[in-house]
Short mmCIF file of C-alpha atoms in Angstrom, two decimals:
data_model
loop_
_atom_site.label_atom_id
_atom_site.label_comp_id
_atom_site.label_asym_id
_atom_site.label_seq_id
_atom_site.Cartn_x
_atom_site.Cartn_y
_atom_site.Cartn_z
CA ASN A 12 -24.47 14.31 -51.17
CA SER A 13 -25.44 13.33 -47.67
CA LYS A 14 -26.14 9.69 -47.01
CA VAL A 15 -28.25 10.33 -43.94
CA ILE A 16 -31.64 8.84 -44.71
CA GLN A 17 -34.75 10.10 -42.97
CA THR A 18 -38.20 8.59 -43.27
CA PRO A 19 -40.90 9.52 -43.84
CA ARG A 20 -40.43 12.82 -45.67
CA TYR A 21 -43.88 13.99 -44.58
CA LEU A 22 -45.91 12.99 -41.54
CA VAL A 23 -49.42 14.18 -40.74
CA LYS A 24 -50.94 13.50 -37.32
CA GLY A 25 -53.88 14.60 -35.27
CA GLN A 26 -53.40 16.16 -31.86
CA GLY A 27 -52.75 13.52 -29.26
CA GLN A 28 -51.51 10.97 -31.76
CA LYS A 29 -48.08 9.39 -31.72
CA ALA A 30 -45.63 10.52 -34.34
CA LYS A 31 -42.57 8.46 -35.14
CA MET A 32 -39.76 9.23 -37.52
CA ARG A 33 -36.61 7.36 -38.37
CA CYS A 34 -33.05 8.12 -39.35
CA ILE A 35 -30.28 5.99 -40.76
CA PRO A 36 -27.01 7.80 -40.10
CA GLU A 37 -24.15 7.79 -42.52
CA LYS A 38 -22.23 4.53 -42.27
CA GLY A 39 -19.54 4.61 -39.63
CA HIS A 40 -20.75 7.78 -37.95
CA PRO A 41 -20.95 7.22 -34.20
CA VAL A 42 -22.76 10.43 -33.29
CA VAL A 43 -26.38 11.18 -34.22
CA PHE A 44 -28.31 14.38 -33.59
CA TRP A 45 -31.96 15.35 -33.73
CA TYR A 46 -32.96 18.97 -34.28
CA GLN A 47 -36.34 20.60 -34.61
CA GLN A 48 -36.52 23.43 -37.17
CA ASN A 49 -39.60 25.65 -36.92
CA LYS A 50 -41.25 27.66 -39.67
CA ASN A 51 -39.00 30.62 -38.81
CA ASN A 52 -35.96 28.43 -39.54
CA GLU A 53 -34.93 28.41 -35.90
CA PHE A 54 -33.14 25.28 -34.72
CA LYS A 55 -33.82 23.60 -31.46
CA PHE A 56 -31.48 20.86 -30.36
CA LEU A 57 -33.38 17.85 -29.04
CA ILE A 58 -30.96 15.03 -28.34
CA ASN A 59 -27.76 13.42 -29.51
CA PHE A 60 -26.27 9.99 -29.19
CA GLN A 61 -22.81 8.56 -29.33
CA ASN A 62 -22.66 4.87 -30.05
CA GLN A 63 -26.26 4.34 -28.98
CA GLU A 64 -25.82 6.21 -25.67
CA VAL A 65 -27.42 9.58 -25.00
CA LEU A 66 -24.85 12.38 -24.92
CA GLN A 67 -27.08 15.38 -24.31
CA GLN A 68 -30.78 16.11 -24.37
CA ILE A 69 -33.10 18.91 -23.45
CA ASP A 70 -35.95 18.82 -21.01
CA MET A 71 -38.57 18.77 -23.74
CA THR A 72 -37.14 15.55 -25.00
CA GLU A 73 -37.49 13.94 -21.62
CA LYS A 74 -41.22 14.59 -21.33
CA ARG A 75 -43.17 13.82 -24.51
CA PHE A 76 -40.33 12.97 -26.80
CA SER A 77 -38.44 9.72 -26.81
CA ALA A 78 -35.52 8.75 -28.96
CA GLU A 79 -33.22 5.82 -29.40
CA CYS A 80 -30.36 4.72 -31.58
CA PRO A 81 -30.08 0.93 -31.30
CA SER A 82 -27.18 -0.81 -32.92
CA ASN A 83 -27.92 -2.29 -36.34
CA SER A 84 -31.29 -0.49 -36.54
CA PRO A 85 -32.41 2.96 -37.58
CA CYS A 86 -32.44 5.69 -34.99
CA SER A 87 -35.89 6.97 -34.13
CA LEU A 88 -37.60 9.97 -32.62
CA GLU A 89 -41.12 9.58 -31.30
CA ILE A 90 -43.55 12.12 -29.96
CA GLN A 91 -45.93 10.35 -27.61
CA SER A 92 -48.82 12.79 -27.85
CA SER A 93 -48.48 15.29 -30.67
CA GLU A 94 -49.38 18.93 -30.17
CA ALA A 95 -49.90 21.65 -32.75
CA GLY A 96 -46.69 23.30 -31.60
CA ASP A 97 -44.74 20.20 -32.60
CA SER A 98 -45.36 20.95 -36.27
CA ALA A 99 -41.89 21.47 -37.68
CA LEU A 100 -39.14 19.98 -39.77
CA TYR A 101 -37.23 17.37 -37.80
CA LEU A 102 -33.66 17.04 -38.93
CA CYS A 103 -31.36 14.17 -38.21
CA ALA A 104 -27.63 14.62 -38.57
CA SER A 105 -24.69 12.30 -38.07
CA SER A 106 -21.06 12.96 -37.47
CA LEU A 107 -17.76 11.15 -37.51
CA SER A 108 -16.11 13.90 -35.47
CA VAL A 109 -16.80 17.36 -34.09
CA GLU A 110 -15.65 18.85 -37.38
CA ARG A 111 -18.81 18.42 -39.40
CA LEU A 112 -22.45 17.40 -39.34
CA PHE A 113 -24.11 15.55 -42.20
CA PHE A 114 -27.83 16.22 -42.39
CA GLY A 115 -30.72 14.26 -43.79
CA HIS A 116 -33.53 15.91 -45.75
CA GLY A 117 -35.75 15.97 -42.70
CA THR A 118 -39.22 14.80 -41.78
CA LYS A 119 -41.85 17.48 -42.03
CA LEU A 120 -44.41 16.91 -39.29
CA SER A 121 -47.81 18.56 -39.49
CA VAL A 122 -50.05 18.22 -36.46
CA LEU A 123 -53.63 19.10 -37.33
CA ALA B 6 -22.90 28.88 -23.37
CA GLN B 7 -22.56 29.60 -27.05
CA SER B 8 -24.92 31.77 -29.08
CA VAL B 9 -25.08 32.92 -32.68
CA THR B 10 -26.69 36.02 -34.14
CA GLN B 11 -27.47 36.48 -37.79
CA PRO B 12 -28.84 40.01 -37.87
CA ASP B 13 -30.25 39.88 -41.40
CA ALA B 14 -33.26 37.64 -41.81
CA ARG B 15 -33.50 38.33 -45.54
CA VAL B 16 -31.01 39.60 -48.08
CA THR B 17 -31.70 40.31 -51.74
CA VAL B 18 -28.89 40.84 -54.22
CA SER B 19 -28.62 41.04 -57.95
CA GLU B 20 -26.97 38.26 -59.87
CA GLY B 21 -23.28 38.99 -60.31
CA ALA B 22 -23.13 41.30 -57.30
CA SER B 23 -20.98 40.64 -54.28
CA LEU B 24 -22.44 39.24 -51.09
CA GLN B 25 -21.80 39.41 -47.37
CA LEU B 26 -23.92 37.56 -44.84
CA ARG B 27 -23.23 38.55 -41.27
CA CYS B 28 -22.68 36.29 -38.31
CA LYS B 29 -21.68 37.15 -34.77
CA TYR B 30 -21.10 34.55 -32.12
CA SER B 31 -20.73 34.54 -28.40
CA TYR B 32 -18.44 32.05 -26.77
CA SER B 33 -15.67 32.60 -24.28
CA GLY B 34 -13.57 29.62 -25.28
CA THR B 35 -12.15 28.42 -28.57
CA PRO B 36 -14.98 28.26 -31.10
CA TYR B 37 -15.43 26.00 -34.05
CA LEU B 38 -17.35 28.03 -36.65
CA PHE B 39 -19.40 26.82 -39.58
CA TRP B 40 -21.57 28.03 -42.42
CA TYR B 41 -24.24 25.70 -43.75
CA VAL B 42 -26.67 26.21 -46.63
CA GLN B 43 -30.18 24.83 -46.89
CA TYR B 44 -31.83 24.57 -50.28
CA PRO B 45 -35.60 24.12 -50.50
CA ARG B 46 -36.82 20.75 -49.23
CA GLN B 47 -33.31 19.64 -48.43
CA GLY B 48 -31.14 19.21 -45.39
CA LEU B 49 -28.22 21.43 -44.55
CA GLN B 50 -24.97 21.20 -46.43
CA LEU B 51 -21.62 22.41 -45.14
CA LEU B 52 -20.16 25.38 -47.00
CA LEU B 53 -17.05 25.93 -44.89
CA LYS B 54 -15.63 25.62 -41.40
CA TYR B 55 -12.99 27.26 -39.25
CA TYR B 56 -11.05 25.87 -36.31
CA SER B 57 -7.69 27.60 -36.32
CA GLY B 58 -4.98 29.00 -38.55
CA ASP B 59 -5.62 31.34 -41.45
CA PRO B 60 -8.66 33.39 -40.46
CA VAL B 61 -9.91 33.45 -44.03
CA VAL B 62 -11.31 30.09 -45.03
CA GLN B 63 -12.39 29.01 -48.46
CA GLY B 64 -15.47 26.93 -49.03
CA VAL B 65 -17.41 25.41 -51.85
CA ASN B 66 -18.88 27.30 -54.79
CA GLY B 67 -16.66 30.36 -54.31
CA PHE B 68 -17.74 31.15 -50.76
CA GLU B 69 -15.29 32.30 -48.13
CA ALA B 70 -15.54 33.52 -44.56
CA GLU B 71 -13.30 35.50 -42.28
CA PHE B 72 -12.90 34.87 -38.57
CA ILE B 73 -12.36 38.11 -36.69
CA LYS B 74 -11.80 37.26 -33.07
CA SER B 75 -11.77 40.83 -31.83
CA ASN B 76 -15.22 41.35 -33.30
CA SER B 77 -16.56 37.83 -32.57
CA SER B 78 -17.62 37.65 -36.18
CA PHE B 79 -17.54 35.09 -38.96
CA HIS B 80 -19.09 36.76 -41.98
CA LEU B 81 -19.68 34.85 -45.19
CA ARG B 82 -18.69 36.41 -48.51
CA LYS B 83 -18.92 35.70 -52.18
CA ALA B 84 -17.51 37.88 -54.93
CA SER B 85 -20.22 37.22 -57.50
CA VAL B 86 -23.51 35.49 -56.71
CA HIS B 87 -25.48 33.25 -59.05
CA TRP B 88 -29.22 32.68 -59.07
CA SER B 89 -28.61 29.15 -57.79
CA ASP B 90 -27.19 30.60 -54.57
CA SER B 91 -30.72 31.47 -53.47
CA ALA B 92 -31.18 29.51 -50.25
CA VAL B 93 -31.12 29.88 -46.49
CA TYR B 94 -27.70 30.23 -44.91
CA PHE B 95 -26.95 29.26 -41.34
CA CYS B 96 -24.00 30.16 -39.19
CA ALA B 97 -23.16 27.76 -36.39
CA VAL B 98 -20.73 27.54 -33.50
CA SER B 99 -19.57 24.71 -31.33
CA ALA B 100 -17.12 24.55 -28.48
CA ALA B 101 -13.81 23.09 -29.52
CA GLY B 102 -14.00 19.35 -29.24
CA ASN B 103 -17.62 19.40 -28.13
CA TYR B 104 -20.67 18.05 -29.93
CA LYS B 105 -22.87 20.89 -28.76
CA TYR B 106 -23.65 22.96 -31.84
CA VAL B 107 -25.67 26.17 -31.80
CA PHE B 108 -27.20 27.51 -35.00
CA GLY B 109 -28.21 31.02 -35.90
CA ALA B 110 -31.72 31.79 -37.14
CA GLY B 111 -30.54 31.84 -40.73
CA THR B 112 -30.45 34.41 -43.51
CA ARG B 113 -32.67 33.85 -46.51
CA LEU B 114 -30.80 34.92 -49.63
CA LYS B 115 -32.66 35.81 -52.78
CA VAL B 116 -30.71 36.41 -55.95
CA ILE B 117 -32.57 38.37 -58.59
CA ALA B 118 -31.82 38.85 -62.26
#
């Protein structure tokens, strides 16, 4: 069983509101990923970190999305001004190496 | 850049029947290939992975996959499915030694009695 902990499981926001979700990666895993999974099960990579530093991110993340992975604190993903199109399952994953990702259960965001 | 195609959005099989879920990838370099499964309201779990060596890899719960380089395929197979195998299955590819993973759109498997 994965030990990647994501909170909250469900998040409901109005349009324009901030939405923040957290992730505690598996202990000892230096790499953390955030993915957005839409209702068609399609994955969109958002950002990843290695030892608190950003490795890769997409343009969308740079505009309304912000993320951080401070040492000794949960990682977080925040949407500054939620839009209906942001409704999705946000998955956090951590990794010790390139050989495998360990996923959390996700945060299901609904933007009304 | 890598890409993954899972041509079957939905597959329905009878319990006890054999299964093949198709996956084709596009990547010019050395791929790392994965199959993950997602059960309802859960995150993804790794079924199996391939980096090199024997092109047929064994995974958990009786699943296996075969890497066919000439066909750029990594199809998932199981000899006899169980109702508990009903889930969404994702094929993924990453560049060797790179943390950039690309996932397919998934195949929803339904196992019927």
